[in-house]
mmCIF file of C-alpha atoms in Angstrom:
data_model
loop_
_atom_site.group_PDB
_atom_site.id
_atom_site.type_symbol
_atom_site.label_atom_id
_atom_site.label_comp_id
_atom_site.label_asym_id
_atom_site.label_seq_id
_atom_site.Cartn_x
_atom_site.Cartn_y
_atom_site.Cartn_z
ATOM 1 C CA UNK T 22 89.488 90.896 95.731
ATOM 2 C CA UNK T 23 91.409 94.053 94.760
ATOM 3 C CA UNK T 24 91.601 96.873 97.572
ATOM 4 C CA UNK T 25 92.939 100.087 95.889
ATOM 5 C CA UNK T 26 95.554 101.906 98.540
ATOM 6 C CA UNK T 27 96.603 105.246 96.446
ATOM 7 C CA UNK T 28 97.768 106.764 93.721
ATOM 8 C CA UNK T 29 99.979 109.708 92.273
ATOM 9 C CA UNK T 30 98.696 111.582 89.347
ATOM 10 C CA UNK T 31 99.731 114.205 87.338
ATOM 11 C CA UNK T 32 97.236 115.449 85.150
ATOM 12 C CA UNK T 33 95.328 112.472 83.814
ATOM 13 C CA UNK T 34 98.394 110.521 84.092
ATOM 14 C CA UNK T 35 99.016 108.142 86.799
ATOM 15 C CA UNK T 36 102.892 107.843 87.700
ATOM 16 C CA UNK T 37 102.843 105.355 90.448
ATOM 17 C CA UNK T 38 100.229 103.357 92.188
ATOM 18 C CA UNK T 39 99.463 100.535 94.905
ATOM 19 C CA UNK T 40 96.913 98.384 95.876
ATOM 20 C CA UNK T 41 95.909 94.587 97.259
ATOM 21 C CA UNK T 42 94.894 91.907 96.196
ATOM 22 C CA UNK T 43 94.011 88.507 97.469
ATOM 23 C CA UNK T 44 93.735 85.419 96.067
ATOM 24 C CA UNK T 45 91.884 82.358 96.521
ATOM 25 C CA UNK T 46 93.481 78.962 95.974
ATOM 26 C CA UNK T 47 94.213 77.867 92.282
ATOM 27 C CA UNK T 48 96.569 76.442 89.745
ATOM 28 C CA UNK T 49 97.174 77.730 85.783
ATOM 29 C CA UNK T 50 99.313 77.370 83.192
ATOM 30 C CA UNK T 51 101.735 80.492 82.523
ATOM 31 C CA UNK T 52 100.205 83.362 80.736
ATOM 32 C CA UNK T 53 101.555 85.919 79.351
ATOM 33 C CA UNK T 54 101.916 88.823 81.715
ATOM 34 C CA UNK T 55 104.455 91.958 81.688
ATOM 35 C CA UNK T 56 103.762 95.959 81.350
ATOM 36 C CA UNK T 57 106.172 98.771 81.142
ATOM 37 C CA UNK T 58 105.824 100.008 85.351
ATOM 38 C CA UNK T 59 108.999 98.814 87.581
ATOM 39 C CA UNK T 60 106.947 96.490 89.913
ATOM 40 C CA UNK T 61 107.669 95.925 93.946
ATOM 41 C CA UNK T 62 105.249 93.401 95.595
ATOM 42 C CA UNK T 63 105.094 92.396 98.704
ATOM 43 C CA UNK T 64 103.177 89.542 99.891
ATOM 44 C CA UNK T 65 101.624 89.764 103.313
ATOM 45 C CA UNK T 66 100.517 86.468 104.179
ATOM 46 C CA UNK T 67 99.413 83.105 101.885
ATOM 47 C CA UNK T 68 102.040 81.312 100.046
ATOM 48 C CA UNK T 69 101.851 80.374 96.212
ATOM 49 C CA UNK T 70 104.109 80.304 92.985
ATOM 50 C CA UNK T 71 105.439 83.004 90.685
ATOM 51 C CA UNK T 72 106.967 81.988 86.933
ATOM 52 C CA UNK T 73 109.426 84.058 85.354
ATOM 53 C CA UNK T 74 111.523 82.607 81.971
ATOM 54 C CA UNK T 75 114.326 81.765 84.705
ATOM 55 C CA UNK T 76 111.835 79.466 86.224
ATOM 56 C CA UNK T 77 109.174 79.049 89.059
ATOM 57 C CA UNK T 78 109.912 81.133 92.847
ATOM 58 C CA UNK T 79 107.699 80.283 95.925
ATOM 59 C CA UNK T 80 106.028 82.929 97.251
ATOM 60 C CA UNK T 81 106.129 83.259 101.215
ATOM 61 C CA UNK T 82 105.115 85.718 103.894
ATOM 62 C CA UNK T 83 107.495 88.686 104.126
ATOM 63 C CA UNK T 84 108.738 88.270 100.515
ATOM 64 C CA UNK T 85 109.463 90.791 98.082
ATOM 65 C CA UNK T 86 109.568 90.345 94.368
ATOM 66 C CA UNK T 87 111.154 93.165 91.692
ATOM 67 C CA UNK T 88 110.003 92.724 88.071
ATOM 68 C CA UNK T 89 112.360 95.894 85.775
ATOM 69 C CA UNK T 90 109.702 97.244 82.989
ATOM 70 C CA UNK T 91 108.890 94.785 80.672
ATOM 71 C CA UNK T 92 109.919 91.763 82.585
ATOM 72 C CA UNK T 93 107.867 88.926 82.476
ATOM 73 C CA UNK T 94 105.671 87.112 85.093
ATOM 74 C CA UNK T 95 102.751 85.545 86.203
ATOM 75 C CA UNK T 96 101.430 83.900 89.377
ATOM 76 C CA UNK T 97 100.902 80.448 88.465
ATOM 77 C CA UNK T 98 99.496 79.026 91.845
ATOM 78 C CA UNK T 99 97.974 79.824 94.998
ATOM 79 C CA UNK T 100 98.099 77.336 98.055
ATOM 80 C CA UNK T 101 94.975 76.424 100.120
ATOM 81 C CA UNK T 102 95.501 79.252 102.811
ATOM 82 C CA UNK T 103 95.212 81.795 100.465
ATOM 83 C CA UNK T 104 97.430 84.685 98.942
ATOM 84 C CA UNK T 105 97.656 88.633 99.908
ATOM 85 C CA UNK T 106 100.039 90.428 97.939
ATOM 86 C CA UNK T 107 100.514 94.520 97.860
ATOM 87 C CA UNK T 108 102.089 95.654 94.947
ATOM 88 C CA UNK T 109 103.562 98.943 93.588
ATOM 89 C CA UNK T 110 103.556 100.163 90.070
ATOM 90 C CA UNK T 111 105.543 103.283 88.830
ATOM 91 C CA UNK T 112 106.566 104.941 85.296
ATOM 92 C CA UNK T 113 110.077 104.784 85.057
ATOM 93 C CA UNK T 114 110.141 108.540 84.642
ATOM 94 C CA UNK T 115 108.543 109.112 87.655
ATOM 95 C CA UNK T 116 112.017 109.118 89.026
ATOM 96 C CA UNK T 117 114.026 111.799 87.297
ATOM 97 C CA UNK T 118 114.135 115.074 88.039
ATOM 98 C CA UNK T 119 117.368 117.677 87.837
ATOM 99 C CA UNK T 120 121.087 116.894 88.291
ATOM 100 C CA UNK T 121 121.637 115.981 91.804
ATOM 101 C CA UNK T 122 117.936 114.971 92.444
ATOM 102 C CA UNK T 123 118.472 111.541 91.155
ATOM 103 C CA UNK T 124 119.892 108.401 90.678
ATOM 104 C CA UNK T 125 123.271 108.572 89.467
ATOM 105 C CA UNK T 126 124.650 108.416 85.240
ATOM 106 C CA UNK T 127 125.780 104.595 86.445
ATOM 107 C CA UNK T 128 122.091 103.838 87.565
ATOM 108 C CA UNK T 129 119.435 105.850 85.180
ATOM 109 C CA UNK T 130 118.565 102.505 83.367
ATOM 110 C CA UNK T 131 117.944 100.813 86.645
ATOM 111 C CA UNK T 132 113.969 100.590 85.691
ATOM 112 C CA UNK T 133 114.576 98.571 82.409
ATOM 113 C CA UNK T 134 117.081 96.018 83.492
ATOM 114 C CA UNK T 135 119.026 94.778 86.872
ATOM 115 C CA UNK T 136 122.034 92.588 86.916
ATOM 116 C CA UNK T 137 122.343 88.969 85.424
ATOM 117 C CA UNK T 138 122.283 87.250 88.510
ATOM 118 C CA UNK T 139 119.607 89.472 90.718
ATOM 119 C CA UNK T 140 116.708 86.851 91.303
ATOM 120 C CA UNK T 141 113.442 88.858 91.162
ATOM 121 C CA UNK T 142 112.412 87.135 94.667
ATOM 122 C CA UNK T 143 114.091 88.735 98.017
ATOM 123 C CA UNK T 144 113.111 86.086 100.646
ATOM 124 C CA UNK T 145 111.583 87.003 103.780
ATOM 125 C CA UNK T 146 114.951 86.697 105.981
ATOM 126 C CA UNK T 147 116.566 89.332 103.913
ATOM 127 C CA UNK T 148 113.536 91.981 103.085
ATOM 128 C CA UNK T 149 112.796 93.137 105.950
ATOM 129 C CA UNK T 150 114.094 97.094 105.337
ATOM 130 C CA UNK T 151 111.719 96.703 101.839
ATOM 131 C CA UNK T 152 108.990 95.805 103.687
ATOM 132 C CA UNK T 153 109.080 98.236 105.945
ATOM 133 C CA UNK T 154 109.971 100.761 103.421
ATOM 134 C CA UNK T 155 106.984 99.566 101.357
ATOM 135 C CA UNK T 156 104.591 99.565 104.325
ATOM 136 C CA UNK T 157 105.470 103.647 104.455
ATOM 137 C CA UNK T 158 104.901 104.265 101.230
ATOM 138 C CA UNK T 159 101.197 102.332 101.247
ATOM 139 C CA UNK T 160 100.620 104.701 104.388
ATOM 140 C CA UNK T 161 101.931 108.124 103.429
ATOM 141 C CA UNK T 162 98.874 107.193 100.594
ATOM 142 C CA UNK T 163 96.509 106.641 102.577
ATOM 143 C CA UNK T 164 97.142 109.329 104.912
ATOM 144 C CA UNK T 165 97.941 111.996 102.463
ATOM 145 C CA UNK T 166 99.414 114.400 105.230
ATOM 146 C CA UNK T 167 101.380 117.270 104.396
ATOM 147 C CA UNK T 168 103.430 116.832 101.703
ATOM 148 C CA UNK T 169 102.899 112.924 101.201
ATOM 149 C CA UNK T 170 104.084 112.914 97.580
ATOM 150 C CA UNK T 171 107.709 113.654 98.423
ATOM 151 C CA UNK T 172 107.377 111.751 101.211
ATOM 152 C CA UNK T 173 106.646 108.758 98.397
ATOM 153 C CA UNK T 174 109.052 109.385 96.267
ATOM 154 C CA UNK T 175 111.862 109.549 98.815
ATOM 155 C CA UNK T 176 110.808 106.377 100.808
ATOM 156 C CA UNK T 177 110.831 104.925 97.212
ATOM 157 C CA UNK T 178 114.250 106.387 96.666
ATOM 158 C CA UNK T 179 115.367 104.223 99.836
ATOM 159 C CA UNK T 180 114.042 101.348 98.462
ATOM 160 C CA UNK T 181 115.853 101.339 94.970
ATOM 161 C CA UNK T 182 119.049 102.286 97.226
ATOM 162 C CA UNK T 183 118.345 99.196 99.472
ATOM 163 C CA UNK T 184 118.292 96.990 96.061
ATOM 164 C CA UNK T 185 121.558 98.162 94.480
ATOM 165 C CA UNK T 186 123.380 98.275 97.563
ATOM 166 C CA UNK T 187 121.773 95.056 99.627
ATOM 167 C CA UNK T 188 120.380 93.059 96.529
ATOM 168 C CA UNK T 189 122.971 93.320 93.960
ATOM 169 C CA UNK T 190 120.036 94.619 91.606
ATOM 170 C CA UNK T 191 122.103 97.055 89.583
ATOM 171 C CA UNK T 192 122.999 95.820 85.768
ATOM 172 C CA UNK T 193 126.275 97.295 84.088
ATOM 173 C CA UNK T 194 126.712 101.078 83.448
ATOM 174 C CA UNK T 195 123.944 102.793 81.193
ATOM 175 C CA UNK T 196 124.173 105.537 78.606
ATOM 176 C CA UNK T 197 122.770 108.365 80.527
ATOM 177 C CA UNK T 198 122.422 110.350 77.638
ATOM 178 C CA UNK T 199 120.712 107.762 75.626
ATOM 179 C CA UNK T 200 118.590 106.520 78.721
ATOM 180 C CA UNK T 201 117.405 110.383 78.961
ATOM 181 C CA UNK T 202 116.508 110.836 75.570
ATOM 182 C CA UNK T 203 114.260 107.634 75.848
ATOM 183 C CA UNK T 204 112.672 108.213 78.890
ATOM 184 C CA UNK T 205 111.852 111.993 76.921
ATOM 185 C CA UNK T 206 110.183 109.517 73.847
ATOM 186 C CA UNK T 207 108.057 106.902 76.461
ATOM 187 C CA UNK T 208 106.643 110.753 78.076
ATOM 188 C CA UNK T 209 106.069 111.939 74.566
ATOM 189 C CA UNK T 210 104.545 108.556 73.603
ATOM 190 C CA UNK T 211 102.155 108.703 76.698
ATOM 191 C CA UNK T 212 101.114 111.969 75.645
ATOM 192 C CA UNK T 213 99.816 111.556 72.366
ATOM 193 C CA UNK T 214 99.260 107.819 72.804
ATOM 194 C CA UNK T 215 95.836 108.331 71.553
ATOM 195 C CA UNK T 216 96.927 109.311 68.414
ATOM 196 C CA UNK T 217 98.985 108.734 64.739
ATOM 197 C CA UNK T 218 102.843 108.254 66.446
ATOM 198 C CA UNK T 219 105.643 108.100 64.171
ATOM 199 C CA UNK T 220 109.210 106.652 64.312
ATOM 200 C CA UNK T 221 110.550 110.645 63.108
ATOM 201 C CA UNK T 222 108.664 112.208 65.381
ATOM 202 C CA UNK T 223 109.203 110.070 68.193
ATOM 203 C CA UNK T 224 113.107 109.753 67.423
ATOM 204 C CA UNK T 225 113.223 113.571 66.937
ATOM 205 C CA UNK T 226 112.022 113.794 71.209
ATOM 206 C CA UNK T 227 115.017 111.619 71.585
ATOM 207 C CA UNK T 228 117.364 114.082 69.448
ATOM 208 C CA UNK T 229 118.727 110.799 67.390
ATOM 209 C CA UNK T 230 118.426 109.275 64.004
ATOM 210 C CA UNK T 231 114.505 106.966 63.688
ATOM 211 C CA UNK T 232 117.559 104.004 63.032
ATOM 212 C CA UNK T 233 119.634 104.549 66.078
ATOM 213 C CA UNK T 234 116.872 105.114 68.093
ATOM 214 C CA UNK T 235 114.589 102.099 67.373
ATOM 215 C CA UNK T 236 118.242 99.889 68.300
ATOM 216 C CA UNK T 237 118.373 102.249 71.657
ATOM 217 C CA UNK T 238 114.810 101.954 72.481
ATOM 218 C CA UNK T 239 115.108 97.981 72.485
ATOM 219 C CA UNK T 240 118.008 98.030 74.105
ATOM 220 C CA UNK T 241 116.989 99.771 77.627
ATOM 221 C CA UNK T 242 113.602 98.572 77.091
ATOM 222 C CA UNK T 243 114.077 94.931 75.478
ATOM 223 C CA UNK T 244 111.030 95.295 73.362
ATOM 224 C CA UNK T 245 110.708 97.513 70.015
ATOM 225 C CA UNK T 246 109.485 100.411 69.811
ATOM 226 C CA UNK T 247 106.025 99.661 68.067
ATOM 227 C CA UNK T 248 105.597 96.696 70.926
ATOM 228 C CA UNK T 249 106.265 98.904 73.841
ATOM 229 C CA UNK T 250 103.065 101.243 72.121
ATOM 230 C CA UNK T 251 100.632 98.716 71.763
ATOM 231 C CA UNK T 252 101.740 97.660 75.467
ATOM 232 C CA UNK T 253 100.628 101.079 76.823
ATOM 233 C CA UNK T 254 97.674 101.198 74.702
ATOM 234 C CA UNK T 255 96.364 98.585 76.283
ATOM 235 C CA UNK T 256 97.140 98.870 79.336
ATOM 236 C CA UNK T 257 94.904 101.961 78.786
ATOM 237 C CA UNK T 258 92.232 100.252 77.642
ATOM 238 C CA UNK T 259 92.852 97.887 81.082
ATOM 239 C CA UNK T 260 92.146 100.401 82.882
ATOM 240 C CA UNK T 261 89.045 101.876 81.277
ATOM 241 C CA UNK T 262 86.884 98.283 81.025
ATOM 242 C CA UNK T 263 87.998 97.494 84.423
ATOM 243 C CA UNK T 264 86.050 100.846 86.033
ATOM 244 C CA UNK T 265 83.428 99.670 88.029
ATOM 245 C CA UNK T 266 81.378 101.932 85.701
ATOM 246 C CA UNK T 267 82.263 100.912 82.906
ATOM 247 C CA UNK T 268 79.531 101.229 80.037
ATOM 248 C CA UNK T 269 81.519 102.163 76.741
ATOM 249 C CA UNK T 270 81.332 99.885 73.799
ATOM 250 C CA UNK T 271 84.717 98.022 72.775
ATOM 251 C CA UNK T 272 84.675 100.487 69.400
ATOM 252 C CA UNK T 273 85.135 103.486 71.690
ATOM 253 C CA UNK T 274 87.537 101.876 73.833
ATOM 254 C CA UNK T 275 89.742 101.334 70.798
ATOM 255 C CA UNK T 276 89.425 104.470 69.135
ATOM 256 C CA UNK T 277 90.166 106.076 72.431
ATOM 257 C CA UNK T 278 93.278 103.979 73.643
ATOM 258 C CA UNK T 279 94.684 104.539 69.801
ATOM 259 C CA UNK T 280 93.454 101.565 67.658
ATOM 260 C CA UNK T 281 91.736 101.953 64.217
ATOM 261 C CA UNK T 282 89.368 99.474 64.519
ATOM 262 C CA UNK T 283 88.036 96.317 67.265
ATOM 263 C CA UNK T 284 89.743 93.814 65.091
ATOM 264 C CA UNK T 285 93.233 95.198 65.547
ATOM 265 C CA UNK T 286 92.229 96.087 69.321
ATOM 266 C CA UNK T 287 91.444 92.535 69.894
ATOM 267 C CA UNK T 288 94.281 91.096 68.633
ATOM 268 C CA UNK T 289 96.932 93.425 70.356
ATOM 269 C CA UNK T 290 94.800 92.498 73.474
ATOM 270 C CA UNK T 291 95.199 89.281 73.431
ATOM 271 C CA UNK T 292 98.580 88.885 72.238
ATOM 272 C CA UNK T 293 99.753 91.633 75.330
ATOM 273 C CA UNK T 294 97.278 89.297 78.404
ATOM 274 C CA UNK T 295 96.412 86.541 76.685
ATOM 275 C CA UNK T 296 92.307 86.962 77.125
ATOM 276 C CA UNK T 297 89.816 88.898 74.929
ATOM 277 C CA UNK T 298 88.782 92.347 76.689
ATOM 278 C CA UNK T 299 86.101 90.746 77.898
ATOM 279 C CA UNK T 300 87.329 88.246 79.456
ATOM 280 C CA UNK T 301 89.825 90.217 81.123
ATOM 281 C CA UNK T 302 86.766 92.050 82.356
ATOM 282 C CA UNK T 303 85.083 89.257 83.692
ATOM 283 C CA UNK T 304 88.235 88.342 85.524
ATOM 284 C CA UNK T 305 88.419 91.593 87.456
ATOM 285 C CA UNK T 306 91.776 92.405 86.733
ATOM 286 C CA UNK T 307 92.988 89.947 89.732
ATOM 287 C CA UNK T 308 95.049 87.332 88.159
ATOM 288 C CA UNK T 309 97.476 88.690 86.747
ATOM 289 C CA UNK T 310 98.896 90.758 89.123
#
């Protein structure tokens, strides 16, 4: 079951969202499972198993797992008492405004990759200011008082603060130029995602060469350039054949998430979750969260 909590949009472009889900007890093999948000779950209660290519993690009441864009992971098994998890999605641009309103030059690639030795679970015993932080964020959403969106984004400041001091999350010193100029391509990408994209024109957002910036793009991002599109595209397309009104055909999904035909749709969805569209339909959109 998948309780939606909120959302922040801009335009028809959501930056950061959170919702619930709970699980019933099972066991799978791994499947392939990343997209391009920063990720903070939660889990509220239930126990189970997440795998990540450094291994498998319990999952435990009070936990808190971090997955950096791209990263990948998959819930591999839920235990007989069940599994509630909350989690929170945001674009990595979602956090940069002007000079002095964000993180730091040191930090600006903290959404693409964290230190060697961070482990993507924070148990219980040691994530209790996330938690709380994270249970502030779900209800500034669901409130929506006054000026709830800042209120979001600085609890959500907090929390990234809490990780690089407390958690040892940070990686080694970015290129804030270069980190700038791609997180100017992945908003021009989104933009126009629906259409012909280029490596010149793309590059040219980033104010670099199409060479240097297909080697910069995989380096914050760890996938190329032309992988990271597809991603979003269908993530897109997630989102459109998982509305409970859903009644397009696949055809106009593809067209309209940027695919020339349902052959190459198909096979870009299945290589990104590892189901056709529709079974990734059928399967509500729960497991692989």
């Amino acid at each position: 079951m998948v309780e939606d909590i909120g959302a922040l949009t801009v335009g028809e472009e959501t930056l950061l969202k959170m919702w619930r889900v709970s699980l019933s007890s099972f066991k799978r093999v791994l499947q392939r499972h990343s997209h391009t948000r920063f990720e903070i779950t939660v889990v509220e209660r239930g126990a189970g198993s997440y795998t990540t290519p450094a291994g498998v993690l319990p999952m435990r009441a009070g936990d808190v797992f971090v997955f950096a864009g791209n990263e990948p992971h998959c819930i591999t098994a839920v235990e007989d008492e069940g599994l509630r998890i909350v989690n929170l999605h945001f674009e990595p641009r979602y956090l940069f405004g002007k000079a002095g309103d964000t993180l730091s030059e040191r930090h600006l690639d903290f959404c693409f990759a964290h230190a060697p030795d961070f482990s993507n679970r924070i148990p219980a015993e040691r994530a209790e200011k996330l938690c709380s932080l994270h249970g502030e964020v779900a209800k500034e959403l669901q409130e929506k008082r006054d000026e709830y969106a800042l209120a979001v984004k600085s609890l959500l400041n907090l929390m990234l603060i809490a990780l690089i001091r407390d958690h040892g999350y940070a990686a080694a010193s970015g290129d804030g130029a270069g980190v700038r100029g791609v997180l100017r391509a992945m908003h021009y990408i989104d933009q126009h995602l629906c259409e012909k994209l280029t490596l010149a024109d793309i590059a040219a957002q980033a104010g670099c060469s199409p060479t240097y910036f297909s080697a910069l793009f995989r380096r914050y991002n760890t996938v190329s350039l032309w992988e990271y599109i597809t991603t979003r595209r269908v993530e897109q397309a997630v989102r459109r054949i998982c509305a409970p009104d859903f009644s397009e055909t696949m055809l106009s999904v593809a067209l309209g998430c940027g695919f020339n035909s349902t052959a190459s749709f198909n096979r870009a969805f299945r290589q990104c979750t590892g189901m056709t569209p529709s079974e990734y339909r059928h399967a509500g959109n729960i497991l692989l969260h």
